[in-house]
Amino acid sequence: MTSRYSRQELFAPIGKEGQKRLHSTHVLIIGAGALGSANAELLARAGIGKLTIADRDYVEWSNLQRQQLYCEADALERMPKAAAAARRLRAINSDVAIIPHIADVGAQELEQLIKGVDLIIDGTDNFEIRLMINDISQKHKIAWIYGGCVGSYGLSFTILPGSTPCLNCLLESMPLGGITCDTAGVIQPAIQMVAAHQSAEALKILTGDIDALNRKLVSFDVWKNQFRTINVSSLKKASCPSCGEEQTYPYLSYDNQTKAAVLCGRDTVQIRPGTIQTRNLDHLETTLTGQGFKTKRNPYLLSFRVESARLVVFKDGRVFVHGIKDISEAKILYHRYLS
C-alpha cells in the first residue's frame, strides 16, 4: 500500500529521513481559532508525532466562516475549541497524538505546556499572551512562529532564540488597542496565507532545514494585491529584557500580567493591564465608531456595548466589563475588543 506521506517524501528537502524526524516531533499551538486550527490540520496531515492544542474558548456560529476544524454541531453544542479540534484531528490522522488543553493560558500554564515541545505556533488573538510566549520561548530556547491577520491583511515572523530579534525587540511596548477581527472582520484567504507561511516554516524547523527559513517579517494584503518582506535583523537589541544580554523575561512576571477580579455585589469584572499605561480615549473612540460601535464618553472614561455586556474603559487602562460575573468570559471580551 502506498504510504500516506509518499507525496511529501518525494519532496526532496523532506524525503524519508525528514518524514521520520517529523514523526518524532512535538508542536504546541496556543489558540485554536482561525490560525490555530489551520496550522493544526496542516501539521496533523503532515504526520508530526504529537500536537498539543491549548484554548480557553468554545465554538460559536461566527467562528464557522473561518475556523476550518469546526462544524455546525460544534457551535450548537458550544464545544470547547480544543476538544472539538482534537476530535476532528484524530479523525484526520489517528497516528498523531493530540493533546487538548481547555484553559486560559498564562505564564504558569506555559511552563507546564512547554515540556518536551520542539516548536510553538502562535494562534492567539492578543499581544499579552504573545509576549508571554515570546519570553517562554527565549527562556527555554524553543523557536516560535508569530502570525496575525485582520481584514485582508496578514503577517508572519519566525523567532529563533539567540539568532533573530524577538517580539519584544520589535515592539517598544504593549499595543494599546486597535483594529481586530471582531471590529474590522477577516476573510478566510488572509488566514490561509498566514497559516501557509507559518506551517511551511514549521516544517523547515521540524525537519532540521534551518538554512531554508525566511528570516524576514512577511506581510501581505490579499485584497489589495500587496506582498513584501521586511529585514528586521537590525532591530535585535542587546538591551532587550527578553532576549538580550541580561534576560529577565518580564512578561512571565506576575506584575506584568493582566489582573481581573469580580467587583463585590455587582455583575461586573474589573480588568487591569499588567503595565502602567495611559489609554488614548480619543484614538479608541475613533477606532470603535469607525467600526460601527456606539460609544459614550466623558473626560474620564469611554463606554460601549458589545454582545450582552457593556465595557467601560478608563484612562489608566482599567476596564469594567458589566453584565458578566465570569472572569474568563470577561477576559475574552477584553482581548477581543481592546487588546
CSV table of C-alpha atoms in Angstrom, one decimal:
chain,number,residue,atom,x,y,z
A,1,MET,CA,0.0,0.0,0.0
A,2,THR,CA,1.3,3.5,-0.8
A,3,SER,CA,2.4,5.4,2.2
A,4,ARG,CA,0.1,8.2,3.2
A,5,TYR,CA,3.1,10.5,3.2
A,6,SER,CA,4.5,9.4,-0.1
A,7,ARG,CA,4.0,12.7,-1.9
A,8,GLN,CA,5.6,14.6,0.9
A,9,GLU,CA,8.5,12.1,1.0
A,10,LEU,CA,9.0,12.7,-2.8
A,11,PHE,CA,9.7,16.4,-1.9
A,12,ALA,CA,13.5,16.4,-1.8
A,13,PRO,CA,14.0,18.8,1.1
A,14,ILE,CA,11.9,16.5,3.3
A,15,GLY,CA,12.4,12.9,2.0
A,16,LYS,CA,12.0,9.8,4.1
A,17,GLU,CA,14.5,11.0,6.7
A,18,GLY,CA,12.7,14.2,7.1
A,19,GLN,CA,9.4,12.3,7.5
A,20,LYS,CA,11.0,10.2,10.3
A,21,ARG,CA,12.1,13.4,12.0
A,22,LEU,CA,8.6,14.9,11.7
A,23,HIS,CA,7.1,11.8,13.4
A,24,SER,CA,9.3,12.3,16.4
A,25,THR,CA,8.4,16.0,17.0
A,26,HIS,CA,6.1,17.7,19.4
A,27,VAL,CA,4.4,21.0,18.5
A,28,LEU,CA,2.5,23.3,20.9
A,29,ILE,CA,-0.2,25.5,19.3
A,30,ILE,CA,-1.6,28.3,21.6
A,31,GLY,CA,-5.1,29.2,20.4
A,32,ALA,CA,-7.4,27.1,18.4
A,33,GLY,CA,-9.2,29.8,16.4
A,34,ALA,CA,-8.6,30.5,12.7
A,35,LEU,CA,-4.8,30.4,12.6
A,36,GLY,CA,-4.5,27.7,15.3
A,37,SER,CA,-7.0,25.3,13.6
A,38,ALA,CA,-5.5,25.8,10.1
A,39,ASN,CA,-2.0,25.1,11.4
A,40,ALA,CA,-3.2,22.2,13.4
A,41,GLU,CA,-4.7,20.5,10.4
A,42,LEU,CA,-1.7,21.1,8.2
A,43,LEU,CA,0.7,19.6,10.7
A,44,ALA,CA,-1.5,16.7,11.6
A,45,ARG,CA,-1.8,15.8,7.9
A,46,ALA,CA,2.0,16.2,7.6
A,47,GLY,CA,2.4,13.5,10.2
A,48,ILE,CA,4.1,15.1,13.2
A,49,GLY,CA,4.3,12.9,16.3
A,50,LYS,CA,2.5,14.9,18.9
A,51,LEU,CA,0.3,18.0,18.8
A,52,THR,CA,-0.7,19.9,21.9
A,53,ILE,CA,-3.5,22.5,21.5
A,54,ALA,CA,-4.5,25.0,24.2
A,55,ASP,CA,-7.5,27.2,24.0
A,56,ARG,CA,-9.9,28.8,26.5
A,57,ASP,CA,-13.0,29.4,24.3
A,58,TYR,CA,-15.8,27.4,22.8
A,59,VAL,CA,-17.2,27.2,19.2
A,60,GLU,CA,-19.7,29.9,18.2
A,61,TRP,CA,-21.6,30.4,14.9
A,62,SER,CA,-19.4,33.3,13.9
A,63,ASN,CA,-16.3,31.0,14.0
A,64,LEU,CA,-17.6,28.7,11.2
A,65,GLN,CA,-16.8,31.2,8.4
A,66,ARG,CA,-13.0,30.9,9.0
A,67,GLN,CA,-12.1,28.2,11.6
A,68,GLN,CA,-11.8,25.1,9.5
A,69,LEU,CA,-11.9,22.3,12.0
A,70,TYR,CA,-15.4,23.1,13.3
A,71,CYS,CA,-18.9,22.3,12.1
A,72,GLU,CA,-22.4,23.4,13.0
A,73,ALA,CA,-22.8,20.7,15.6
A,74,ASP,CA,-19.8,22.1,17.5
A,75,ALA,CA,-21.4,25.5,17.6
A,76,LEU,CA,-24.8,24.1,18.7
A,77,GLU,CA,-23.2,22.1,21.5
A,78,ARG,CA,-20.8,25.0,22.4
A,79,MET,CA,-18.0,22.5,22.3
A,80,PRO,CA,-14.7,23.8,23.7
A,81,LYS,CA,-12.4,24.5,20.7
A,82,ALA,CA,-9.5,22.4,22.0
A,83,ALA,CA,-11.8,19.4,22.4
A,84,ALA,CA,-13.6,19.8,19.1
A,85,ALA,CA,-10.3,20.3,17.3
A,86,ALA,CA,-8.8,17.2,18.9
A,87,ARG,CA,-11.9,15.1,17.9
A,88,ARG,CA,-11.6,16.3,14.3
A,89,LEU,CA,-7.8,15.9,14.1
A,90,ARG,CA,-7.9,12.3,15.4
A,91,ALA,CA,-10.4,11.5,12.6
A,92,ILE,CA,-7.9,13.1,10.1
A,93,ASN,CA,-4.8,11.3,11.3
A,94,SER,CA,-5.0,8.7,14.1
A,95,ASP,CA,-1.2,8.3,14.1
A,96,VAL,CA,-0.7,11.8,15.6
A,97,ALA,CA,-1.1,12.1,19.4
A,98,ILE,CA,-3.4,15.0,20.0
A,99,ILE,CA,-3.4,16.6,23.5
A,100,PRO,CA,-6.1,19.2,24.1
A,101,HIS,CA,-6.0,21.7,27.0
A,102,ILE,CA,-9.1,23.7,27.7
A,103,ALA,CA,-7.6,26.5,29.7
A,104,ASP,CA,-6.8,30.2,29.8
A,105,VAL,CA,-3.1,30.0,29.2
A,106,GLY,CA,-0.9,32.3,31.2
A,107,ALA,CA,2.8,32.1,32.3
A,108,GLN,CA,2.2,29.3,34.8
A,109,GLU,CA,0.4,27.2,32.2
A,110,LEU,CA,3.1,27.8,29.6
A,111,GLU,CA,5.7,26.5,32.0
A,112,GLN,CA,3.8,23.2,32.1
A,113,LEU,CA,2.8,23.0,28.5
A,114,ILE,CA,6.3,23.7,27.2
A,115,LYS,CA,7.8,20.4,28.5
A,116,GLY,CA,9.1,18.3,25.7
A,117,VAL,CA,8.0,20.7,23.0
A,118,ASP,CA,10.1,21.3,19.8
A,119,LEU,CA,8.2,24.3,18.4
A,120,ILE,CA,5.5,26.8,19.4
A,121,ILE,CA,3.0,28.2,16.9
A,122,ASP,CA,1.0,31.4,17.7
A,123,GLY,CA,-2.7,31.0,17.1
A,124,THR,CA,-3.7,33.7,19.6
A,125,ASP,CA,-5.6,36.9,19.3
A,126,ASN,CA,-3.8,39.3,21.7
A,127,PHE,CA,-0.3,40.6,22.4
A,128,GLU,CA,-0.3,39.9,26.1
A,129,ILE,CA,-0.2,36.1,25.6
A,130,ARG,CA,2.1,36.5,22.6
A,131,LEU,CA,4.7,38.4,24.7
A,132,MET,CA,4.4,35.6,27.3
A,133,ILE,CA,5.0,33.0,24.5
A,134,ASN,CA,8.0,35.1,23.4
A,135,ASP,CA,9.5,35.1,26.9
A,136,ILE,CA,8.9,31.4,27.5
A,137,SER,CA,10.5,30.7,24.0
A,138,GLN,CA,13.6,32.7,25.0
A,139,LYS,CA,13.8,31.1,28.4
A,140,HIS,CA,13.7,27.5,27.1
A,141,LYS,CA,15.4,28.2,23.8
A,142,ILE,CA,12.5,26.9,21.7
A,143,ALA,CA,11.6,28.5,18.4
A,144,TRP,CA,8.1,30.0,17.8
A,145,ILE,CA,6.3,31.3,14.8
A,146,TYR,CA,4.2,34.5,15.1
A,147,GLY,CA,1.2,35.1,12.9
A,148,GLY,CA,-1.6,37.6,12.8
A,149,CYS,CA,-4.3,38.7,10.4
A,150,VAL,CA,-7.2,41.2,10.2
A,151,GLY,CA,-9.4,42.1,7.3
A,152,SER,CA,-7.4,41.0,4.2
A,153,TYR,CA,-4.0,41.7,5.8
A,154,GLY,CA,-1.7,39.2,7.4
A,155,LEU,CA,1.9,38.9,8.6
A,156,SER,CA,4.2,36.2,10.0
A,157,PHE,CA,7.6,36.1,11.5
A,158,THR,CA,9.8,33.1,12.7
A,159,ILE,CA,11.6,33.8,16.0
A,160,LEU,CA,14.7,31.8,16.8
A,161,PRO,CA,16.2,32.3,20.3
A,162,GLY,CA,19.7,33.6,20.1
A,163,SER,CA,19.5,34.3,16.4
A,164,THR,CA,16.6,36.6,15.3
A,165,PRO,CA,15.1,39.6,17.0
A,166,CYS,CA,12.3,38.6,19.4
A,167,LEU,CA,8.8,40.0,19.6
A,168,ASN,CA,9.8,42.3,22.4
A,169,CYS,CA,12.6,43.7,20.2
A,170,LEU,CA,10.0,44.5,17.6
A,171,LEU,CA,7.5,46.1,19.9
A,172,GLU,CA,8.6,49.0,22.1
A,173,SER,CA,5.7,48.5,24.4
A,174,MET,CA,2.4,46.6,24.7
A,175,PRO,CA,0.0,47.7,21.9
A,176,LEU,CA,-2.9,49.7,23.4
A,177,GLY,CA,-5.8,48.6,21.2
A,178,GLY,CA,-6.7,49.0,17.5
A,179,ILE,CA,-8.3,47.1,14.8
A,180,THR,CA,-9.2,43.4,15.5
A,181,CYS,CA,-11.1,40.7,13.6
A,182,ASP,CA,-14.1,41.5,15.8
A,183,THR,CA,-14.2,45.1,14.8
A,184,ALA,CA,-12.9,45.0,11.2
A,185,GLY,CA,-13.6,41.4,10.2
A,186,VAL,CA,-11.4,39.0,8.5
A,187,ILE,CA,-11.6,36.9,5.3
A,188,GLN,CA,-10.5,33.3,5.0
A,189,PRO,CA,-7.9,33.7,2.2
A,190,ALA,CA,-5.9,36.0,4.5
A,191,ILE,CA,-5.9,33.4,7.2
A,192,GLN,CA,-4.9,30.6,4.9
A,193,MET,CA,-2.0,32.7,3.6
A,194,VAL,CA,-0.7,33.3,7.2
A,195,ALA,CA,-1.2,29.7,8.1
A,196,ALA,CA,0.7,28.6,4.9
A,197,HIS,CA,3.7,30.7,5.9
A,198,GLN,CA,3.6,29.5,9.5
A,199,SER,CA,3.2,25.8,8.7
A,200,ALA,CA,5.9,25.9,5.9
A,201,GLU,CA,8.4,27.5,8.4
A,202,ALA,CA,7.3,24.8,10.9
A,203,LEU,CA,8.1,22.0,8.5
A,204,LYS,CA,11.5,23.5,7.9
A,205,ILE,CA,12.3,23.7,11.6
A,206,LEU,CA,10.9,20.2,12.4
A,207,THR,CA,12.9,18.5,9.6
A,208,GLY,CA,16.1,20.4,10.5
A,209,ASP,CA,16.3,22.5,7.4
A,210,ILE,CA,17.1,25.7,9.3
A,211,ASP,CA,19.0,27.3,6.4
A,212,ALA,CA,15.8,27.4,4.4
A,213,LEU,CA,14.0,29.6,7.0
A,214,ASN,CA,12.8,33.0,6.0
A,215,ARG,CA,14.4,35.3,8.5
A,216,LYS,CA,12.3,38.3,7.4
A,217,LEU,CA,9.0,39.6,8.5
A,218,VAL,CA,6.4,38.7,5.8
A,219,SER,CA,3.4,40.9,5.3
A,220,PHE,CA,0.7,40.9,2.6
A,221,ASP,CA,-2.8,42.1,1.7
A,222,VAL,CA,-4.6,39.6,-0.4
A,223,TRP,CA,-7.4,42.1,-1.4
A,224,LYS,CA,-5.0,44.9,-2.4
A,225,ASN,CA,-2.6,42.5,-4.1
A,226,GLN,CA,0.3,43.6,-1.9
A,227,PHE,CA,3.2,41.5,-0.6
A,228,ARG,CA,6.5,42.4,0.9
A,229,THR,CA,9.2,41.1,3.2
A,230,ILE,CA,11.0,43.3,5.8
A,231,ASN,CA,14.5,42.7,7.0
A,232,VAL,CA,14.2,43.3,10.8
A,233,SER,CA,17.6,41.8,11.8
A,234,SER,CA,18.9,45.2,12.8
A,235,LEU,CA,16.1,45.5,15.4
A,236,LYS,CA,17.6,42.8,17.7
A,237,LYS,CA,18.6,44.7,20.9
A,238,ALA,CA,21.4,43.7,23.3
A,239,SER,CA,19.3,45.6,26.0
A,240,CYS,CA,16.1,43.6,25.3
A,241,PRO,CA,15.0,42.1,28.7
A,242,SER,CA,13.5,39.1,26.8
A,243,CYS,CA,16.4,38.1,24.6
A,244,GLY,CA,19.3,40.5,25.3
A,245,GLU,CA,22.4,40.2,27.3
A,246,GLU,CA,20.6,40.3,30.7
A,247,GLN,CA,17.4,38.4,30.2
A,248,THR,CA,14.7,38.9,32.9
A,249,TYR,CA,11.7,37.6,30.9
A,250,PRO,CA,9.4,40.4,32.1
A,251,TYR,CA,6.2,39.1,30.6
A,252,LEU,CA,6.5,35.9,32.7
A,253,SER,CA,6.3,38.1,35.8
A,254,TYR,CA,3.0,38.4,37.7
A,255,ASP,CA,3.5,42.2,37.8
A,256,ASN,CA,3.3,42.4,34.0
A,257,GLN,CA,0.2,40.2,33.6
A,258,THR,CA,-3.4,41.3,33.3
A,259,LYS,CA,-5.3,41.2,36.6
A,260,ALA,CA,-9.0,40.5,36.8
A,261,ALA,CA,-11.5,40.5,39.7
A,262,VAL,CA,-15.2,40.3,40.2
A,263,LEU,CA,-16.5,43.5,41.9
A,264,CYS,CA,-18.4,42.7,45.1
A,265,GLY,CA,-22.1,42.7,44.8
A,266,ARG,CA,-22.1,43.6,41.1
A,267,ASP,CA,-22.3,41.7,37.8
A,268,THR,CA,-19.0,43.3,36.8
A,269,VAL,CA,-15.5,42.2,36.3
A,270,GLN,CA,-12.6,44.7,36.6
A,271,ILE,CA,-9.6,44.0,34.3
A,272,ARG,CA,-6.4,45.9,35.0
A,273,PRO,CA,-3.5,45.7,32.5
A,274,GLY,CA,-0.2,44.4,33.8
A,275,THR,CA,1.8,47.6,32.9
A,276,ILE,CA,1.1,51.2,33.9
A,277,GLN,CA,-0.4,52.9,30.9
A,278,THR,CA,-2.4,55.9,29.7
A,279,ARG,CA,-5.2,54.9,27.4
A,280,ASN,CA,-5.7,57.3,24.4
A,281,LEU,CA,-9.5,57.5,24.6
A,282,ASP,CA,-9.7,59.8,21.5
A,283,HIS,CA,-8.0,57.1,19.4
A,284,LEU,CA,-10.0,54.3,20.9
A,285,GLU,CA,-13.3,56.2,20.2
A,286,THR,CA,-12.3,56.9,16.6
A,287,THR,CA,-11.4,53.2,16.1
A,288,LEU,CA,-14.6,51.9,17.6
A,289,THR,CA,-17.0,54.4,16.0
A,290,GLY,CA,-15.3,53.7,12.7
A,291,GLN,CA,-16.2,50.1,13.0
A,292,GLY,CA,-19.9,50.8,13.8
A,293,PHE,CA,-19.9,50.8,17.6
A,294,LYS,CA,-21.9,53.4,19.5
A,295,THR,CA,-19.8,54.9,22.3
A,296,LYS,CA,-20.5,57.2,25.2
A,297,ARG,CA,-17.8,59.5,26.5
A,298,ASN,CA,-16.8,61.9,29.3
A,299,PRO,CA,-13.4,63.3,30.1
A,300,TYR,CA,-12.5,60.3,32.3
A,301,LEU,CA,-13.9,57.2,30.5
A,302,LEU,CA,-15.4,55.7,27.4
A,303,SER,CA,-18.1,53.0,27.3
A,304,PHE,CA,-19.6,50.9,24.5
A,305,ARG,CA,-21.9,47.9,24.4
A,306,VAL,CA,-21.0,44.6,22.8
A,307,GLU,CA,-22.9,41.3,22.9
A,308,SER,CA,-24.6,41.2,26.3
A,309,ALA,CA,-22.0,43.3,28.1
A,310,ARG,CA,-21.1,46.9,28.5
A,311,LEU,CA,-17.4,47.7,28.5
A,312,VAL,CA,-16.2,50.9,30.3
A,313,VAL,CA,-12.6,51.9,29.6
A,314,PHE,CA,-10.7,54.3,31.9
A,315,LYS,CA,-7.8,56.5,31.1
A,316,ASP,CA,-5.5,54.4,33.3
A,317,GLY,CA,-6.2,51.4,31.2
A,318,ARG,CA,-8.6,49.7,33.6
A,319,VAL,CA,-11.8,48.2,32.1
A,320,PHE,CA,-15.1,47.3,33.7
A,321,VAL,CA,-17.0,44.5,32.0
A,322,HIS,CA,-20.6,45.0,33.1
A,323,GLY,CA,-23.2,42.2,32.8
A,324,ILE,CA,-20.7,39.4,33.4
A,325,LYS,CA,-19.5,37.6,36.6
A,326,ASP,CA,-17.2,35.1,35.0
A,327,ILE,CA,-13.6,36.3,34.8
A,328,SER,CA,-12.8,34.1,31.8
A,329,GLU,CA,-15.7,35.4,29.7
A,330,ALA,CA,-14.8,39.0,30.7
A,331,LYS,CA,-11.1,38.5,29.6
A,332,ILE,CA,-12.3,37.0,26.3
A,333,LEU,CA,-14.2,40.2,25.6
A,334,TYR,CA,-11.4,42.4,26.8
A,335,HIS,CA,-8.8,40.8,24.5
A,336,ARG,CA,-11.3,40.6,21.6
A,337,TYR,CA,-12.1,44.2,21.5
A,338,LEU,CA,-9.4,46.1,23.4
A,339,SER,CA,-6.1,44.1,23.3
